[in-house]
JSON list of C-alpha atoms in Angstrom, two decimals:
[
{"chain": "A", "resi": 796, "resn": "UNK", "atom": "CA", "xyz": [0.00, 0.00, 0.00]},
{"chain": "A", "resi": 797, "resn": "UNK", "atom": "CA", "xyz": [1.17, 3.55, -1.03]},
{"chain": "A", "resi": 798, "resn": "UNK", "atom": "CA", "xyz": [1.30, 4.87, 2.67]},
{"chain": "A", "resi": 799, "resn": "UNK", "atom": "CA", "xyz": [3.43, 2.26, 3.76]},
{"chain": "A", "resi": 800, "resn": "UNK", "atom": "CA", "xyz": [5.83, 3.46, 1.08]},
{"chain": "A", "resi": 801, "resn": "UNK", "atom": "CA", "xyz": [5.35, 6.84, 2.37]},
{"chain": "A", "resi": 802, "resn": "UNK", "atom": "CA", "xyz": [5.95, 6.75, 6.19]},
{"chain": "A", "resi": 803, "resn": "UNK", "atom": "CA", "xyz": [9.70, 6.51, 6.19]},
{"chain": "A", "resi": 804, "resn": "UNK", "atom": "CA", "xyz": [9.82, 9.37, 3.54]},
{"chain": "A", "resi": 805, "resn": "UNK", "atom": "CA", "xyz": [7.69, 11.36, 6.08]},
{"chain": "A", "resi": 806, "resn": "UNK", "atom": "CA", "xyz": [10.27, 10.24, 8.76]},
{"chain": "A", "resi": 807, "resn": "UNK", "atom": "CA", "xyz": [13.34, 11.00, 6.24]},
{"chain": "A", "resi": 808, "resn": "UNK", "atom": "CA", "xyz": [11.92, 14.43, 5.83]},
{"chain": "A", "resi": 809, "resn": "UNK", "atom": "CA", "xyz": [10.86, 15.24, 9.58]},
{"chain": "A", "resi": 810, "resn": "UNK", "atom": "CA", "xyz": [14.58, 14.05, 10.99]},
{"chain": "A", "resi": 811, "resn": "UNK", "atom": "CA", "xyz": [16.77, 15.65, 8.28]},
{"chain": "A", "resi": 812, "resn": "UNK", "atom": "CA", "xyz": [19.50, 17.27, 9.74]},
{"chain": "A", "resi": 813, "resn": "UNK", "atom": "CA", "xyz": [20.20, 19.28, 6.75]},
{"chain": "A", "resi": 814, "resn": "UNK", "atom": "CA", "xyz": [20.67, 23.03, 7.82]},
{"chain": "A", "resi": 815, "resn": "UNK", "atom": "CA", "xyz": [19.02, 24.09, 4.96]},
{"chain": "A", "resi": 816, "resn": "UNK", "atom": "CA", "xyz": [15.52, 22.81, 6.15]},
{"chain": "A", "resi": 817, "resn": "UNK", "atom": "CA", "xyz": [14.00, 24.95, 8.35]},
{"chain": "A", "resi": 818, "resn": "UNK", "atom": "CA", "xyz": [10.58, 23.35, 10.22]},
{"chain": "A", "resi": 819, "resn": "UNK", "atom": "CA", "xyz": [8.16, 24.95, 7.54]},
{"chain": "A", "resi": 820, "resn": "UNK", "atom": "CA", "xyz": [10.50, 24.03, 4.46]},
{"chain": "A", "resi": 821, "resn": "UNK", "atom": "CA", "xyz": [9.97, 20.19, 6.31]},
{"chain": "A", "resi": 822, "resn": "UNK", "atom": "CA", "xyz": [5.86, 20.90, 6.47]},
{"chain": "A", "resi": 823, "resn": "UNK", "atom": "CA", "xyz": [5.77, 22.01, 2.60]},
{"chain": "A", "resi": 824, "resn": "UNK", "atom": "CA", "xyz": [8.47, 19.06, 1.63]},
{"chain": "A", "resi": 825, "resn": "UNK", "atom": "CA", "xyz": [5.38, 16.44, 3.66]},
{"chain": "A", "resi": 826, "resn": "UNK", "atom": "CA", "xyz": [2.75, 18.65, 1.46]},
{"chain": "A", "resi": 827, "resn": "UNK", "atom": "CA", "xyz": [4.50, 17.93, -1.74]},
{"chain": "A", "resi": 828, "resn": "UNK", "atom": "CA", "xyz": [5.15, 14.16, -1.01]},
{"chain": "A", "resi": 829, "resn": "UNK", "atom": "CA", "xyz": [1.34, 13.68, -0.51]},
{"chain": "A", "resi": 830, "resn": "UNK", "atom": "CA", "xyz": [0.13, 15.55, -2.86]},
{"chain": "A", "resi": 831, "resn": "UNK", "atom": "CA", "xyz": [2.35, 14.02, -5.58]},
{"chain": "A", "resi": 832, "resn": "UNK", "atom": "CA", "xyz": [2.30, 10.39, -4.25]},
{"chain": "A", "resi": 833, "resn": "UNK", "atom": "CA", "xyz": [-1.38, 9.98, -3.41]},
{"chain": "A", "resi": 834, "resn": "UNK", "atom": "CA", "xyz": [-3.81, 10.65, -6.76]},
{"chain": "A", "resi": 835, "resn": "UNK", "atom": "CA", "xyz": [-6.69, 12.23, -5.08]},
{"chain": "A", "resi": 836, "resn": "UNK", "atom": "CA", "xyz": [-4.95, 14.13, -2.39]},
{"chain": "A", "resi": 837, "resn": "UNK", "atom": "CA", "xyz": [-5.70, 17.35, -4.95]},
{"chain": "A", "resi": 838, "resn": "UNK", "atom": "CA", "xyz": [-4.90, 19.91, -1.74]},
{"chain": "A", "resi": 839, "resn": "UNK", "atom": "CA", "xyz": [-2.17, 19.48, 0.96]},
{"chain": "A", "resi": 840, "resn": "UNK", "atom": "CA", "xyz": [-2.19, 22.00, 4.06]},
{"chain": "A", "resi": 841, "resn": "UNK", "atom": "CA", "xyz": [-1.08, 22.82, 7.33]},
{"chain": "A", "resi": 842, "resn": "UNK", "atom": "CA", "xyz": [-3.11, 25.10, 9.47]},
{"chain": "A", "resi": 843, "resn": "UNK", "atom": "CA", "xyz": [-2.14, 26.21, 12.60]},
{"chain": "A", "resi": 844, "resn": "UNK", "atom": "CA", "xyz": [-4.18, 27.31, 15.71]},
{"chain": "A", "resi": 845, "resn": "UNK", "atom": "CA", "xyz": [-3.97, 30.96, 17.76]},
{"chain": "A", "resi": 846, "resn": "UNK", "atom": "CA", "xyz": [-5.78, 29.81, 21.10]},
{"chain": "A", "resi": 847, "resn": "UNK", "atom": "CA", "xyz": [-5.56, 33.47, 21.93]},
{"chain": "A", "resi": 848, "resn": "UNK", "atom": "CA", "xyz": [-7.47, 34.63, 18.97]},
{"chain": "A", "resi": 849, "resn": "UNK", "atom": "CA", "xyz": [-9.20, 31.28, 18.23]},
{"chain": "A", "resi": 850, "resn": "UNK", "atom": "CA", "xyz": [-8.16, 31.08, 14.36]},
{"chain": "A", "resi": 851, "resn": "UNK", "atom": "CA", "xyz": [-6.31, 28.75, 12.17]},
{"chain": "A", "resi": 852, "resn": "UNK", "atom": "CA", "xyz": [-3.86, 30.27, 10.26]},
{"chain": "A", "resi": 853, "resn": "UNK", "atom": "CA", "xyz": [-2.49, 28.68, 7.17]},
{"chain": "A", "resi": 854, "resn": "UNK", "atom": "CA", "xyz": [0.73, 27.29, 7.20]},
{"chain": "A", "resi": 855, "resn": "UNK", "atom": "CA", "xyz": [2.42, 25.61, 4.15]},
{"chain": "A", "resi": 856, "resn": "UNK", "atom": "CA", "xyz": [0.32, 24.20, 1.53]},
{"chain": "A", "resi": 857, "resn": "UNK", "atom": "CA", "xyz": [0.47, 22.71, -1.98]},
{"chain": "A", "resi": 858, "resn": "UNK", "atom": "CA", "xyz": [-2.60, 23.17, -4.70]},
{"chain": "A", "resi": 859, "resn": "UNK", "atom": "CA", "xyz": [-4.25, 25.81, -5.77]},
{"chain": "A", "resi": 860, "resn": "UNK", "atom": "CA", "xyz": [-3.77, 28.91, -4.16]},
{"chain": "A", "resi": 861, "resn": "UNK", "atom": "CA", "xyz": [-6.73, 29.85, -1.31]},
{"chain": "A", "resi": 862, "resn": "UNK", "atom": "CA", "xyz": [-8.49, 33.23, 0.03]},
{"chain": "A", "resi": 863, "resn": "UNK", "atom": "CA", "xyz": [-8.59, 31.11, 3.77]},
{"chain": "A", "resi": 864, "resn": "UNK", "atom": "CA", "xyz": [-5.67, 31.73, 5.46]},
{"chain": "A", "resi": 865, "resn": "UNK", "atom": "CA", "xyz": [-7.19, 32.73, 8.40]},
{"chain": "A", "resi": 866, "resn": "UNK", "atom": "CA", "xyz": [-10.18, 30.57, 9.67]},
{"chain": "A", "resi": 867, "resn": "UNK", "atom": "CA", "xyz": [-12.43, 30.96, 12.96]},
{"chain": "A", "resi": 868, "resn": "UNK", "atom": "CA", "xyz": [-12.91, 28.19, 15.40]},
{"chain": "A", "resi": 869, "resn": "UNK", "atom": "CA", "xyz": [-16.20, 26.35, 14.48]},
{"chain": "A", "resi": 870, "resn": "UNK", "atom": "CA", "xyz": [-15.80, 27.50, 10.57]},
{"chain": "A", "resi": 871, "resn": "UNK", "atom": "CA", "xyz": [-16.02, 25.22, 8.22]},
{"chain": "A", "resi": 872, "resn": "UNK", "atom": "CA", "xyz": [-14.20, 21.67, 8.42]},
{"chain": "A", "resi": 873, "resn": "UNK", "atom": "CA", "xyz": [-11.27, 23.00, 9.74]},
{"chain": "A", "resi": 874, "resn": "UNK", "atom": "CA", "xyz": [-12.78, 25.46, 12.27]},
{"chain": "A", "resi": 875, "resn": "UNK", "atom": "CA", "xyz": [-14.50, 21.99, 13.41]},
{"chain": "A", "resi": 876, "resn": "UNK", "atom": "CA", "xyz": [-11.54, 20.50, 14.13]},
{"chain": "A", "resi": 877, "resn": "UNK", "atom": "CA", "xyz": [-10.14, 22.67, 16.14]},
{"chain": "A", "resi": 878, "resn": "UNK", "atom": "CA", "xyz": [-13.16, 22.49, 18.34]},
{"chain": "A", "resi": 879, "resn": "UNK", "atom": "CA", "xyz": [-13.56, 19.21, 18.13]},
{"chain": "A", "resi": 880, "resn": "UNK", "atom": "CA", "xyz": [-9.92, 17.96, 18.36]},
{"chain": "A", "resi": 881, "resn": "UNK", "atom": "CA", "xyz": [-11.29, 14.68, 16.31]},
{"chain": "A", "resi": 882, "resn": "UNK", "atom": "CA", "xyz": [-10.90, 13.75, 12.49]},
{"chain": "A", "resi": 883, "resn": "UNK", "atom": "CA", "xyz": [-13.49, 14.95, 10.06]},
{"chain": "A", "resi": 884, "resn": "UNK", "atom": "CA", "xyz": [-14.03, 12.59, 6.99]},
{"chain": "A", "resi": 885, "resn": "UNK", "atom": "CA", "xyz": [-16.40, 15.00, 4.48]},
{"chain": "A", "resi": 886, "resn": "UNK", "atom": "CA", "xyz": [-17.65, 12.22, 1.88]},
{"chain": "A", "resi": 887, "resn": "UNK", "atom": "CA", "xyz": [-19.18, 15.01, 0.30]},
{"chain": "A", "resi": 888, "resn": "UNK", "atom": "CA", "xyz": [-18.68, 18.63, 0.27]},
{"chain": "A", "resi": 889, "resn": "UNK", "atom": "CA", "xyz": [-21.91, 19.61, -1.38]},
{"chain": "A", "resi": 890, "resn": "UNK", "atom": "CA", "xyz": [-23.72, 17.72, 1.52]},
{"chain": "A", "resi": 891, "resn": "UNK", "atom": "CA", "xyz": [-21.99, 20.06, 4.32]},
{"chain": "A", "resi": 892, "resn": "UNK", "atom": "CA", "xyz": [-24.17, 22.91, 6.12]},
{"chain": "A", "resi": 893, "resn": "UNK", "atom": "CA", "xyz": [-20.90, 24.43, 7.40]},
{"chain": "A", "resi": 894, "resn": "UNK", "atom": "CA", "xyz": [-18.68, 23.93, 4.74]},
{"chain": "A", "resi": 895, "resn": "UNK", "atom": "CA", "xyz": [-15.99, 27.16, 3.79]},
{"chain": "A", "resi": 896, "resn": "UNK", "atom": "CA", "xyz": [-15.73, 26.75, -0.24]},
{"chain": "A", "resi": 897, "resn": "UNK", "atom": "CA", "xyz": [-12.19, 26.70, -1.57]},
{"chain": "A", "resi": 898, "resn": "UNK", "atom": "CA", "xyz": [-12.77, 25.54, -5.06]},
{"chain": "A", "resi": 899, "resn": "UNK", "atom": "CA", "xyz": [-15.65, 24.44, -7.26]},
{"chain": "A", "resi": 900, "resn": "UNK", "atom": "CA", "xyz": [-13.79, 21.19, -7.88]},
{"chain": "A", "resi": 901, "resn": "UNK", "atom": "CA", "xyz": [-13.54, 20.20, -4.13]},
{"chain": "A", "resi": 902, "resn": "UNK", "atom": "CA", "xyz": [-15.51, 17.26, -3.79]},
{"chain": "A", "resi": 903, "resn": "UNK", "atom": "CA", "xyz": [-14.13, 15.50, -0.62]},
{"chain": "A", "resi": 904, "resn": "UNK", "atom": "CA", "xyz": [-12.53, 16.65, 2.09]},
{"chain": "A", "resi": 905, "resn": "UNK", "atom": "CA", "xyz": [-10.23, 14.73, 5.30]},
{"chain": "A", "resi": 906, "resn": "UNK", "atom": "CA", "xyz": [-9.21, 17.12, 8.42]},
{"chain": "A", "resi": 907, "resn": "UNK", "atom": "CA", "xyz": [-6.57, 15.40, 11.11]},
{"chain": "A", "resi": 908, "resn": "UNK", "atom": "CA", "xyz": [-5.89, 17.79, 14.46]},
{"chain": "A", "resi": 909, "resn": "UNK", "atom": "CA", "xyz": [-2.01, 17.80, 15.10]},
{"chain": "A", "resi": 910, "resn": "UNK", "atom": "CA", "xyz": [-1.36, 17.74, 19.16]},
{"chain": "A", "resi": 911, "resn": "UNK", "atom": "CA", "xyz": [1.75, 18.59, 20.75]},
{"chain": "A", "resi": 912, "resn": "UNK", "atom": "CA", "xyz": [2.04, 17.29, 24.26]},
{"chain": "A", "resi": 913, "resn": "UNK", "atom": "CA", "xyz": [-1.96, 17.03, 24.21]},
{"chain": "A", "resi": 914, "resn": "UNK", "atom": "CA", "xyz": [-2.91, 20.56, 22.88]},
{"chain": "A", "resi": 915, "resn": "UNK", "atom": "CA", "xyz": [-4.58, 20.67, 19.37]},
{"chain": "A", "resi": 916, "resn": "UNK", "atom": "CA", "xyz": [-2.02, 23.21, 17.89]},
{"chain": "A", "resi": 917, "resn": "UNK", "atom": "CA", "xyz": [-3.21, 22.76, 14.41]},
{"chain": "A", "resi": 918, "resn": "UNK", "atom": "CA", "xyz": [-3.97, 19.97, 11.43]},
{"chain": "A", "resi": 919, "resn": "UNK", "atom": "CA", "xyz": [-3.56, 18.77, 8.19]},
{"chain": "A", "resi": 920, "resn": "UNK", "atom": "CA", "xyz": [-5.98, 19.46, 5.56]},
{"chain": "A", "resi": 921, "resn": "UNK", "atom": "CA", "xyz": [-6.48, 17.32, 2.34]},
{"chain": "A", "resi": 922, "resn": "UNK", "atom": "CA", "xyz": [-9.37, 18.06, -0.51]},
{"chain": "A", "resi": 923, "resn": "UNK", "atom": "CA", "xyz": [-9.95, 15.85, -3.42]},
{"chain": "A", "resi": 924, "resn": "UNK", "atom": "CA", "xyz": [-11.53, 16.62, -6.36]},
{"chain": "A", "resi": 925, "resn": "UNK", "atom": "CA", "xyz": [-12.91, 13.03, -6.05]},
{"chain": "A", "resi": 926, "resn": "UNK", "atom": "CA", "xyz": [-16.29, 11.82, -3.69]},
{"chain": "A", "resi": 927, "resn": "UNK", "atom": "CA", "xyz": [-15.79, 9.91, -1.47]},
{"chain": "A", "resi": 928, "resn": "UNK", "atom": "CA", "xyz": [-12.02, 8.66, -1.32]},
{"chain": "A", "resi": 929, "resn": "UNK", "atom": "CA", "xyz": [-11.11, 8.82, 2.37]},
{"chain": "A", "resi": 930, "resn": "UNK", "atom": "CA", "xyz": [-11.10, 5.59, 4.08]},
{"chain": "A", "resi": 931, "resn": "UNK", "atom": "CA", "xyz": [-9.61, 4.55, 7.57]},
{"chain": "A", "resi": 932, "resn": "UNK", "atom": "CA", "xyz": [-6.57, 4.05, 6.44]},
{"chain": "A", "resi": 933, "resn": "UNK", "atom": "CA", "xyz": [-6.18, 7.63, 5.08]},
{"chain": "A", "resi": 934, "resn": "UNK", "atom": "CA", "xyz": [-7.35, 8.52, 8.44]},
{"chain": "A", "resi": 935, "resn": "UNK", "atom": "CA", "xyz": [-4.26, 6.08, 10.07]},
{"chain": "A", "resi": 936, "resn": "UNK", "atom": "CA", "xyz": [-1.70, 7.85, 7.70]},
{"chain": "A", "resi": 937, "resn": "UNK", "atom": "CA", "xyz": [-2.62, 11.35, 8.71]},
{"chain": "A", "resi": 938, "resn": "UNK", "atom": "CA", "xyz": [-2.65, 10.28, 12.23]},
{"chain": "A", "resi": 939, "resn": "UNK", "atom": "CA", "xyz": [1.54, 9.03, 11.56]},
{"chain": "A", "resi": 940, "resn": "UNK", "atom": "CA", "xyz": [2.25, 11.94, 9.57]},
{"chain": "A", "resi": 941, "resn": "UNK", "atom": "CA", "xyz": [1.04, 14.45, 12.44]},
{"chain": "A", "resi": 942, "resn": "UNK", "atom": "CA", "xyz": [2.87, 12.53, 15.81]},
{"chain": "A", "resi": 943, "resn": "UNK", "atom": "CA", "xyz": [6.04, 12.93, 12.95]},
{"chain": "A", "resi": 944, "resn": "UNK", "atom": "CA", "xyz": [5.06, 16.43, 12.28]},
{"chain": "A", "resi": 945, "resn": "UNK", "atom": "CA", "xyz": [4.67, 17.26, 16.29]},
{"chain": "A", "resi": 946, "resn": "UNK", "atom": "CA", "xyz": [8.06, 15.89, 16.72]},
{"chain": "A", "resi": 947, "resn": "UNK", "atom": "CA", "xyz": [9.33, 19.51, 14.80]},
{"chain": "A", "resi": 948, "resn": "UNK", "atom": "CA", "xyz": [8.06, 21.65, 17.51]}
]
C-alpha cells in the first residue's frame, strides 16, 4: 500500500538534519510528497491554531492557491476541528451545512488535528476533487504523519 511506502519518507523528511531545512520548508516538503504520491490528495495543508485569537492560520500548503488563510474556530471543516480535536471525513462537500468553499472542484474533504504534548495546535488538511475517497486508512496515515510532524516543535 502507497502509505506504507510513504511513512519513512515522512520520517526522512521530519529528521533531516540538513541546515538548509527549516521546520516549515519540512511541512511544505510532507505537502508535496502527498500531494504528488497519493492521486486524489488534490490539496495538501497545514493550518495552525492561535488559542488566543481562536483562528487557524495557514501554514504551508500545496494546490491551488486559497483566500482562507485565516479561519475561525467552528468554521467550516477545519474550524471543526479545532473544536472538536477529532478527524473529520467530508464524503461530500456539497452535503456540508458548514462547509468554507475553496474551489468548485472540491468534492471531498479529510481534516486530522495535530497535538503537541496534548494541545490541538493545528492539522492537516487534504481536498480531493474526487467523492468519497477517504477511508480509515487515510485517516491512520494522517494520524503518523502528524505525531512525525509534532516531533518539529
Amino acid at each position: 500500500m502507497i502509505f506504507e511506502t510513504l511513512k519513512p519518507k515522512v520520517i526522512e523528511i521530519t529528521n533531516s538534519e540538513s541546515f538548509s531545512s527549516s521546520r516549515e520548508e519540512k511541512l511544505g516538503k510532507i505537502c508535496e510528497l502527498l500531494e504528488q504520491n497519493i492521486s486524489y490528495y488534490t490539496w495538501v495543508g497545514f493550518y495552525f491554531a492561535n488559542h488566543e485569537t481562536k483562528t487557524l492560520h495557514l501554514g504551508p500548503y500545496v494546490g491551488a492557491p486559497t483566500d482562507h488563510t485565516v479561519i475561525p474556530f467552528g468554521k467550516g471543516i477545519c474550524g471543526q476541528v479545532a473544536v472538536s480535536n477529532e478527524n473529520f471525513v467530508v464524503p461530500d462537500v456539497a452535503a456540508q451545512d458548514n462547509y468554507i468553499a475553496c474551489s468548485f472542484t472540491v468534492k471531498s474533504e479529510i481534516v486530522v488535528p495535530l497535538f503537541v504534548n496534548g494541545e490541538n495546535i493545528g492539522q492537516i488538511d487534504i481536498d480531493s476533487n474526487i467523492l468519497d475517497p477517504f477511508t480509515e486508512a487515510d485517516e491512520r496515515f494522517l494520524e503518523f504523519v502528524n505525531q512525525e510532524v509534532a516531533k518539529l516543535f
